mmCIF file of C-alpha atoms in Angstrom:
data_model
loop_
_atom_site.group_PDB
_atom_site.id
_atom_site.type_symbol
_atom_site.label_atom_id
_atom_site.label_comp_id
_atom_site.label_asym_id
_atom_site.label_seq_id
_atom_site.Cartn_x
_atom_site.Cartn_y
_atom_site.Cartn_z
ATOM 1 C CA MET A 376 -0.058 0.017 -0.083
ATOM 2 C CA GLU A 377 3.145 2.411 0.583
ATOM 3 C CA ALA A 378 3.184 2.829 -3.213
ATOM 4 C CA LEU A 379 -0.419 3.985 -3.884
ATOM 5 C CA PRO A 380 0.154 7.447 -5.211
ATOM 6 C CA GLU A 381 -3.235 8.879 -4.444
ATOM 7 C CA LEU A 382 -4.058 7.234 -1.064
ATOM 8 C CA ARG A 383 -4.803 10.133 1.314
ATOM 9 C CA VAL A 384 -6.665 8.091 3.964
ATOM 10 C CA LEU A 385 -5.716 4.888 5.574
ATOM 11 C CA VAL A 386 -7.818 3.608 8.889
ATOM 12 C CA LEU A 387 -7.247 0.182 10.217
ATOM 13 C CA LYS A 388 -8.240 1.224 14.086
ATOM 14 C CA SER A 389 -9.879 -1.519 16.632
ATOM 15 C CA ASN A 390 -8.710 -4.585 14.911
ATOM 16 C CA LYS A 391 -6.314 -7.176 16.092
ATOM 17 C CA PHE A 392 -3.542 -6.715 13.548
ATOM 18 C CA ASP A 393 0.060 -7.401 14.873
ATOM 19 C CA GLY A 394 3.599 -7.418 13.809
ATOM 20 C CA SER A 395 6.159 -4.775 13.325
ATOM 21 C CA MET A 396 6.067 -1.527 10.906
ATOM 22 C CA SER A 397 9.714 -0.985 10.856
ATOM 23 C CA LEU A 398 10.721 -3.637 8.136
ATOM 24 C CA ALA A 399 12.387 -2.411 5.141
ATOM 25 C CA SER A 400 10.465 -0.537 2.420
ATOM 26 C CA ARG A 401 10.422 -1.260 -1.104
ATOM 27 C CA SER A 402 9.536 2.418 -1.662
ATOM 28 C CA ASN A 403 11.824 5.199 -1.262
ATOM 29 C CA LEU A 404 8.672 7.500 -0.777
ATOM 30 C CA PRO A 405 6.096 5.710 1.254
ATOM 31 C CA PHE A 406 2.449 7.030 1.049
ATOM 32 C CA PRO A 407 3.362 10.132 -0.928
ATOM 33 C CA LYS A 408 0.057 11.975 -0.401
ATOM 34 C CA LEU A 409 -1.114 10.262 3.095
ATOM 35 C CA GLN A 410 -2.875 12.874 5.097
ATOM 36 C CA VAL A 411 -4.658 10.500 7.648
ATOM 37 C CA LEU A 412 -3.144 7.468 9.071
ATOM 38 C CA ASP A 413 -4.878 5.623 11.939
ATOM 39 C CA ILE A 414 -3.760 2.175 13.177
ATOM 40 C CA SER A 415 -4.945 2.783 16.800
ATOM 41 C CA GLU A 416 -6.382 -0.106 19.137
ATOM 42 C CA ASN A 417 -4.210 -2.768 17.455
ATOM 43 C CA GLU A 418 -1.512 -4.869 18.830
ATOM 44 C CA PHE A 419 1.493 -3.606 16.514
ATOM 45 C CA VAL A 420 4.842 -4.009 18.362
ATOM 46 C CA GLY A 421 8.529 -2.975 17.877
ATOM 47 C CA SER A 422 9.810 0.553 17.486
ATOM 48 C CA LEU A 423 8.001 3.573 15.545
ATOM 49 C CA PRO A 424 8.280 3.570 11.999
ATOM 50 C CA GLN A 425 10.802 6.291 11.193
ATOM 51 C CA LYS A 426 10.526 5.899 7.689
ATOM 52 C CA TYR A 427 7.194 7.330 7.597
ATOM 53 C CA PHE A 428 8.210 10.418 10.003
ATOM 54 C CA LYS A 429 10.852 11.193 7.566
ATOM 55 C CA ASN A 430 8.926 10.878 4.194
ATOM 56 C CA PHE A 431 5.435 11.785 4.838
ATOM 57 C CA ARG A 432 5.189 14.852 2.369
ATOM 58 C CA ALA A 433 1.575 15.548 3.038
ATOM 59 C CA THR A 434 2.620 16.443 6.534
ATOM 60 C CA MET A 435 5.717 18.370 5.469
ATOM 61 C CA ASP A 436 5.776 22.045 4.301
ATOM 62 C CA VAL A 437 2.148 21.944 2.994
ATOM 63 C CA LYS A 438 2.360 25.407 1.674
ATOM 64 C CA GLU A 439 5.641 24.843 -0.172
ATOM 65 C CA ASN A 440 4.014 21.706 -1.663
ATOM 66 C CA GLN A 441 0.857 23.273 -2.614
ATOM 67 C CA THR A 442 2.864 25.882 -4.797
ATOM 68 C CA ASP A 443 4.576 23.043 -6.898
ATOM 69 C CA GLY A 444 1.227 21.952 -8.137
ATOM 70 C CA ASP A 445 1.298 18.397 -6.333
ATOM 71 C CA PHE A 446 -1.870 19.107 -4.482
ATOM 72 C CA ASP A 447 -5.225 20.410 -5.584
ATOM 73 C CA TYR A 448 -7.192 23.247 -3.584
ATOM 74 C CA PHE A 449 -10.602 21.166 -3.525
ATOM 75 C CA PRO A 450 -11.601 19.565 -0.461
ATOM 76 C CA TYR A 451 -12.360 15.691 -0.573
ATOM 77 C CA PHE A 452 -15.971 14.948 0.720
ATOM 78 C CA LEU A 453 -16.116 11.799 2.838
ATOM 79 C CA GLU A 454 -17.414 10.343 6.028
ATOM 80 C CA MET A 455 -15.268 9.035 8.654
ATOM 81 C CA THR A 456 -15.095 8.919 12.609
ATOM 82 C CA ILE A 457 -11.695 9.568 13.930
ATOM 83 C CA THR A 458 -10.503 10.960 17.484
ATOM 84 C CA LEU A 459 -9.637 14.499 17.706
ATOM 85 C CA LYS A 460 -8.270 16.057 20.698
ATOM 86 C CA GLY A 461 -9.689 13.095 22.893
ATOM 87 C CA LEU A 462 -13.185 13.124 21.311
ATOM 88 C CA ASP A 463 -14.561 10.945 18.399
ATOM 89 C CA GLN A 464 -15.812 13.276 15.773
ATOM 90 C CA LEU A 465 -17.352 12.561 12.408
ATOM 91 C CA LEU A 466 -15.312 14.278 9.561
ATOM 92 C CA LYS A 467 -17.358 14.939 6.383
ATOM 93 C CA ARG A 468 -14.653 16.570 4.484
ATOM 94 C CA LEU A 469 -10.753 16.455 4.072
ATOM 95 C CA LEU A 470 -8.876 19.691 3.435
ATOM 96 C CA GLU A 471 -5.601 19.802 2.202
ATOM 97 C CA ASP A 472 -3.844 20.928 5.275
ATOM 98 C CA PHE A 473 -5.801 18.423 7.509
ATOM 99 C CA THR A 474 -3.163 15.834 8.636
ATOM 100 C CA ILE A 475 -3.460 13.381 11.591
ATOM 101 C CA ILE A 476 -1.147 10.408 12.773
ATOM 102 C CA ASP A 477 -2.678 8.087 15.478
ATOM 103 C CA LEU A 478 -0.638 5.076 16.577
ATOM 104 C CA SER A 479 -2.325 5.110 20.076
ATOM 105 C CA SER A 480 -3.028 1.837 21.975
ATOM 106 C CA ASN A 481 -0.769 -0.535 20.579
ATOM 107 C CA LYS A 482 2.362 -2.127 21.961
ATOM 108 C CA PHE A 483 5.098 -0.076 20.274
ATOM 109 C CA SER A 484 8.260 0.414 22.411
ATOM 110 C CA GLY A 485 11.577 2.249 22.170
ATOM 111 C CA THR A 486 11.906 5.798 22.053
ATOM 112 C CA ILE A 487 10.153 8.521 20.090
ATOM 113 C CA PRO A 488 12.725 9.527 17.202
ATOM 114 C CA HIS A 489 14.004 13.094 16.605
ATOM 115 C CA SER A 490 12.588 12.843 13.128
ATOM 116 C CA ILE A 491 9.193 13.207 14.203
ATOM 117 C CA GLY A 492 9.966 16.834 14.060
ATOM 118 C CA ASN A 493 10.223 16.800 10.263
ATOM 119 C CA MET A 494 6.580 16.559 9.874
ATOM 120 C CA ASN A 495 6.156 20.372 10.581
ATOM 121 C CA SER A 496 2.667 20.364 9.048
ATOM 122 C CA LEU A 497 1.131 17.839 11.152
ATOM 123 C CA ARG A 498 -2.047 18.867 13.238
ATOM 124 C CA TYR A 499 -2.817 15.903 15.438
ATOM 125 C CA LEU A 500 -0.527 13.441 16.779
ATOM 126 C CA ASN A 501 -1.404 10.527 19.117
ATOM 127 C CA LEU A 502 1.139 8.162 20.656
ATOM 128 C CA SER A 503 -0.752 7.420 23.670
ATOM 129 C CA HIS A 504 -0.976 3.896 25.462
ATOM 130 C CA ASN A 505 1.984 2.378 24.274
ATOM 131 C CA ASN A 506 5.393 1.277 25.922
ATOM 132 C CA LEU A 507 7.234 4.144 24.792
ATOM 133 C CA MET A 508 10.317 5.137 26.808
ATOM 134 C CA GLY A 509 13.286 7.797 27.053
ATOM 135 C CA HIS A 510 12.641 11.497 26.740
ATOM 136 C CA ILE A 511 10.266 13.631 24.917
ATOM 137 C CA PRO A 512 12.091 14.895 21.870
ATOM 138 C CA ALA A 513 12.669 18.728 21.599
ATOM 139 C CA SER A 514 12.151 18.280 17.878
ATOM 140 C CA LEU A 515 8.396 18.242 18.480
ATOM 141 C CA GLY A 516 8.670 21.970 18.851
ATOM 142 C CA ASN A 517 9.276 22.189 15.066
ATOM 143 C CA ILE A 518 5.616 21.029 14.497
ATOM 144 C CA SER A 519 4.508 24.659 14.305
ATOM 145 C CA VAL A 520 1.122 24.071 13.557
ATOM 146 C CA LEU A 521 0.350 21.166 15.880
ATOM 147 C CA GLU A 522 -3.012 21.396 17.387
ATOM 148 C CA SER A 523 -3.177 18.182 19.518
ATOM 149 C CA LEU A 524 -0.423 16.198 21.193
ATOM 150 C CA ASP A 525 -1.152 13.063 23.359
ATOM 151 C CA LEU A 526 1.733 11.208 24.880
ATOM 152 C CA SER A 527 -0.149 9.717 27.988
ATOM 153 C CA SER A 528 0.075 6.172 29.478
ATOM 154 C CA ASN A 529 3.873 5.619 28.274
ATOM 155 C CA LYS A 530 6.939 5.208 30.367
ATOM 156 C CA LEU A 531 8.302 8.687 29.293
ATOM 157 C CA GLU A 532 10.899 10.280 31.537
ATOM 158 C CA GLY A 533 12.782 13.543 31.906
ATOM 159 C CA GLY A 534 11.671 16.971 31.865
ATOM 160 C CA ILE A 535 9.099 18.746 29.195
ATOM 161 C CA PRO A 536 11.096 20.566 26.784
ATOM 162 C CA SER A 537 11.002 24.239 26.810
ATOM 163 C CA GLU A 538 10.748 23.917 23.001
ATOM 164 C CA LEU A 539 7.194 22.940 23.046
ATOM 165 C CA THR A 540 6.301 26.210 24.402
ATOM 166 C CA SER A 541 6.632 27.443 20.826
ATOM 167 C CA LEU A 542 3.636 25.449 19.540
ATOM 168 C CA THR A 543 1.001 28.457 19.759
ATOM 169 C CA PHE A 544 -1.615 26.452 18.009
ATOM 170 C CA LEU A 545 -1.528 23.755 20.657
ATOM 171 C CA ALA A 546 -4.917 23.369 22.180
ATOM 172 C CA LYS A 547 -4.993 20.095 23.748
ATOM 173 C CA LEU A 548 -1.862 18.254 25.586
ATOM 174 C CA ASN A 549 -1.932 15.089 27.355
ATOM 175 C CA LEU A 550 1.321 14.065 29.048
ATOM 176 C CA SER A 551 -0.448 12.072 31.804
ATOM 177 C CA MET A 552 0.709 8.670 33.111
ATOM 178 C CA ASN A 553 4.160 8.879 32.674
ATOM 179 C CA ASP A 554 7.447 9.420 34.836
ATOM 180 C CA LEU A 555 8.350 13.122 33.857
ATOM 181 C CA VAL A 556 10.124 15.390 36.532
ATOM 182 C CA GLY A 557 10.858 19.047 37.128
ATOM 183 C CA GLN A 558 8.998 22.289 36.547
ATOM 184 C CA ILE A 559 6.097 22.365 33.975
ATOM 185 C CA PRO A 560 6.903 25.354 31.328
ATOM 186 C CA GLN A 561 4.779 28.480 31.733
ATOM 187 C CA SER A 562 4.367 30.484 28.556
ATOM 188 C CA ASN A 563 2.013 30.718 25.623
ATOM 189 C CA GLN A 564 -0.340 27.545 25.317
ATOM 190 C CA PHE A 565 1.176 25.756 28.539
ATOM 191 C CA SER A 566 -0.503 28.484 30.817
ATOM 192 C CA THR A 567 -3.889 27.298 29.689
ATOM 193 C CA PHE A 568 -3.690 23.658 30.251
ATOM 194 C CA GLU A 569 -5.278 22.048 33.508
ATOM 195 C CA ASN A 570 -4.147 19.432 35.833
ATOM 196 C CA ASP A 571 -5.491 16.417 33.931
ATOM 197 C CA SER A 572 -2.752 17.408 31.265
ATOM 198 C CA TYR A 573 0.086 16.155 33.856
ATOM 199 C CA VAL A 574 -1.770 13.661 36.292
ATOM 200 C CA GLY A 575 0.225 10.445 37.227
ATOM 201 C CA ASN A 576 3.627 12.347 36.815
ATOM 202 C CA LEU A 577 4.551 12.280 40.497
ATOM 203 C CA ARG A 578 7.667 14.500 40.219
ATOM 204 C CA LEU A 579 6.259 17.146 38.028
ATOM 205 C CA CYS A 580 5.792 20.400 39.787
ATOM 206 C CA GLY A 581 4.818 24.088 39.241
ATOM 207 C CA VAL A 582 1.236 25.388 38.051
ATOM 208 C CA PRO A 583 -1.346 24.156 37.374
ATOM 209 C CA LEU A 584 -0.358 21.277 39.848
ATOM 210 C CA THR A 585 -0.590 21.969 43.480
ATOM 211 C CA ARG A 586 3.068 20.738 43.954
ATOM 212 C CA LYS A 587 5.234 23.500 44.274
ATOM 213 C CA CYS A 588 8.977 23.237 42.930
ATOM 214 C CA ASN A 589 10.174 24.745 46.306
ATOM 215 C CA GLU A 590 8.250 22.223 48.088
ATOM 216 C CA GLU A 591 10.136 19.528 46.270
ATOM 217 C CA ASN A 592 13.702 21.133 46.964
ATOM 218 C CA GLU A 593 13.007 21.188 50.502
ATOM 219 C CA GLN A 594 11.830 17.571 50.702
ATOM 220 C CA ARG A 595 15.307 17.063 48.991
ATOM 221 C CA LYS A 596 16.981 18.787 51.772
ATOM 222 C CA GLN A 597 14.928 17.400 54.667
ATOM 223 C CA PRO A 598 16.583 13.939 54.599
ATOM 224 C CA GLU A 599 20.210 15.162 54.481
ATOM 225 C CA GLU A 600 19.302 17.666 57.640
ATOM 226 C CA GLU A 601 17.764 14.540 59.429
ATOM 227 C CA GLU A 602 21.144 12.644 58.723
ATOM 228 C CA GLU A 603 23.271 15.564 59.895
ATOM 229 C CA ASP A 604 21.009 15.418 63.200
ATOM 230 C CA ASP A 605 21.647 12.012 63.801
ATOM 231 C CA ASP A 606 25.206 12.198 63.205
ATOM 232 C CA TYR A 607 25.701 14.797 65.809
ATOM 233 C CA GLY A 608 25.503 13.034 69.236
ATOM 234 C CA PHE A 609 27.450 11.784 72.140
ATOM 235 C CA ILE A 610 29.761 9.004 72.827
ATOM 236 C CA ASP A 611 29.622 5.860 70.641
ATOM 237 C CA GLY A 612 26.594 7.417 68.417
ATOM 238 C CA PHE A 613 24.314 7.805 71.622
ATOM 239 C CA GLY A 614 22.094 11.099 70.768
ATOM 240 C CA TRP A 615 20.373 13.065 73.344
ATOM 241 C CA ARG A 616 17.154 11.065 73.247
ATOM 242 C CA SER A 617 19.072 8.060 74.537
ATOM 243 C CA VAL A 618 20.715 9.784 77.279
ATOM 244 C CA VAL A 619 17.531 11.274 78.500
ATOM 245 C CA MET A 620 15.790 7.898 78.379
ATOM 246 C CA GLY A 621 18.804 6.480 80.242
ATOM 247 C CA TYR A 622 18.475 9.227 82.885
ATOM 248 C CA GLY A 623 14.966 8.579 83.387
ATOM 249 C CA SER A 624 15.138 4.821 83.589
ATOM 250 C CA GLY A 625 18.040 5.175 86.201
ATOM 251 C CA PHE A 626 15.978 7.709 88.135
ATOM 252 C CA ILE A 627 13.019 5.464 88.508
ATOM 253 C CA VAL A 628 15.191 2.179 89.369
ATOM 254 C CA GLY A 629 17.145 4.183 91.939
ATOM 255 C CA ILE A 630 13.804 5.322 93.707
ATOM 256 C CA GLY A 631 12.551 1.900 93.657
ATOM 257 C CA ILE A 632 15.677 0.517 95.227
ATOM 258 C CA GLY A 633 15.984 3.057 97.914
ATOM 259 C CA TYR A 634 12.123 2.316 99.007
ATOM 260 C CA ILE A 635 13.140 -1.275 99.433
ATOM 261 C CA ILE A 636 16.173 -0.655 101.537
ATOM 262 C CA ILE A 637 14.402 1.810 103.749
ATOM 263 C CA ARG A 638 11.321 -0.675 104.225
ATOM 264 C CA LYS A 639 13.579 -3.605 105.124
ATOM 265 C CA ALA A 640 16.584 -2.077 106.955
ATOM 266 C CA ARG A 641 15.144 1.117 108.060
ATOM 267 C CA PRO A 642 18.179 2.803 109.402
ATOM 268 C CA ARG A 643 17.313 5.810 111.597
ATOM 269 C CA TRP A 644 19.679 8.493 109.659
ATOM 270 C CA LEU A 645 18.242 7.296 106.415
ATOM 271 C CA VAL A 646 14.679 7.237 107.478
ATOM 272 C CA GLU A 647 14.952 10.684 108.980
ATOM 273 C CA PHE A 648 16.766 12.015 105.782
ATOM 274 C CA PHE A 649 13.742 11.060 103.697
ATOM 275 C CA PHE A 650 10.857 11.276 106.000
ATOM 276 C CA GLY A 651 11.903 14.194 108.441
ATOM 277 C CA VAL A 652 13.266 13.965 112.173
ATOM 278 C CA GLY A 653 10.787 12.204 114.496
ATOM 279 C CA TYR A 654 9.182 9.891 111.864
ATOM 280 C CA ASN A 655 9.676 6.563 113.955
ATOM 281 C CA LYS A 656 8.402 8.392 117.105
ATOM 282 C CA LYS A 657 5.203 9.479 115.080
ATOM 283 C CA LYS A 658 4.856 6.077 113.528
ATOM 284 C CA LYS A 659 5.066 4.315 117.026
ATOM 285 C CA LYS A 660 2.596 6.767 118.626
ATOM 286 C CA ARG A 661 -0.045 6.091 115.827
ATOM 287 C CA ARG A 662 0.335 2.428 116.519
ATOM 288 C CA ASN A 663 -0.294 2.814 120.185
ATOM 289 C CA THR A 664 -3.273 5.061 119.599
ATOM 290 C CA SER A 665 -4.618 2.638 117.010
ATOM 291 C CA THR A 666 -4.598 -0.366 119.473
ATOM 292 C CA PRO A 667 -7.899 -1.072 121.282
ATOM 293 C CA THR A 668 -8.260 -1.018 124.853
ATOM 294 C CA GLN A 669 -9.345 -4.219 126.612
ATOM 295 C CA ARG A 670 -12.144 -3.921 129.051
ATOM 296 C CA ARG A 671 -11.332 -5.316 132.757
ATOM 297 C CA SER A 672 -13.764 -8.220 133.786
#
């Protein structure tokens, strides 16, 4: 199908197609006029097809191509349901500048190639729900007319490239459920996105998330301070908590032993030291008063 010169729409979504798309191509210019590629909800595996990203002429410099006479200016009328900006929409006509690539809900792995930035006239890109790893390529910032970008539910890591803030037409962004880190860029369209664009990235910080970047820095410093406090102590690593506990336990044990000695030995000087002078005399007097007198017969 790569050699079909007039093919503009290829939709294979919601099937059980499998296998790899990275096989060697017989055509040097695959799908020369393809504008819509939707193979979502299948079981394709392997890396993303770089050969398409490098050679999709319909997604590259559309205005320049139109001046060469390769494309006509009349819209193609059709009826097709595709997913745009997260919503299923009925498409009734295909304009020359309408371009979409949807590879979502497959089993693609590996990284997102930098060559994806060659498709500078692409409008909608969906690579969500795959097993993609690595960093978000900064070359995505070259797709100046991109309106929707969905990279959610992958294994992407690293920061969000500041180059993405140059996408001034971007209306829908979904980077949720990845392992992204650092501060969220805050300029142009990025100031309009809500929490749902970033949910599931536990190490992202900044607006619109409630997690502030300075809080993240404080949490990183706190374990270091706790380690320093633990290292600062007394001999053999015993800190002040251990010393206080030792003094307290010793005090209680000492009082108990002293009480036992007083009850058994009861030396006069020790009794008077603890209970005051004349304690023995007072105690004997209380015993005599408490003994009942016997009546004489």
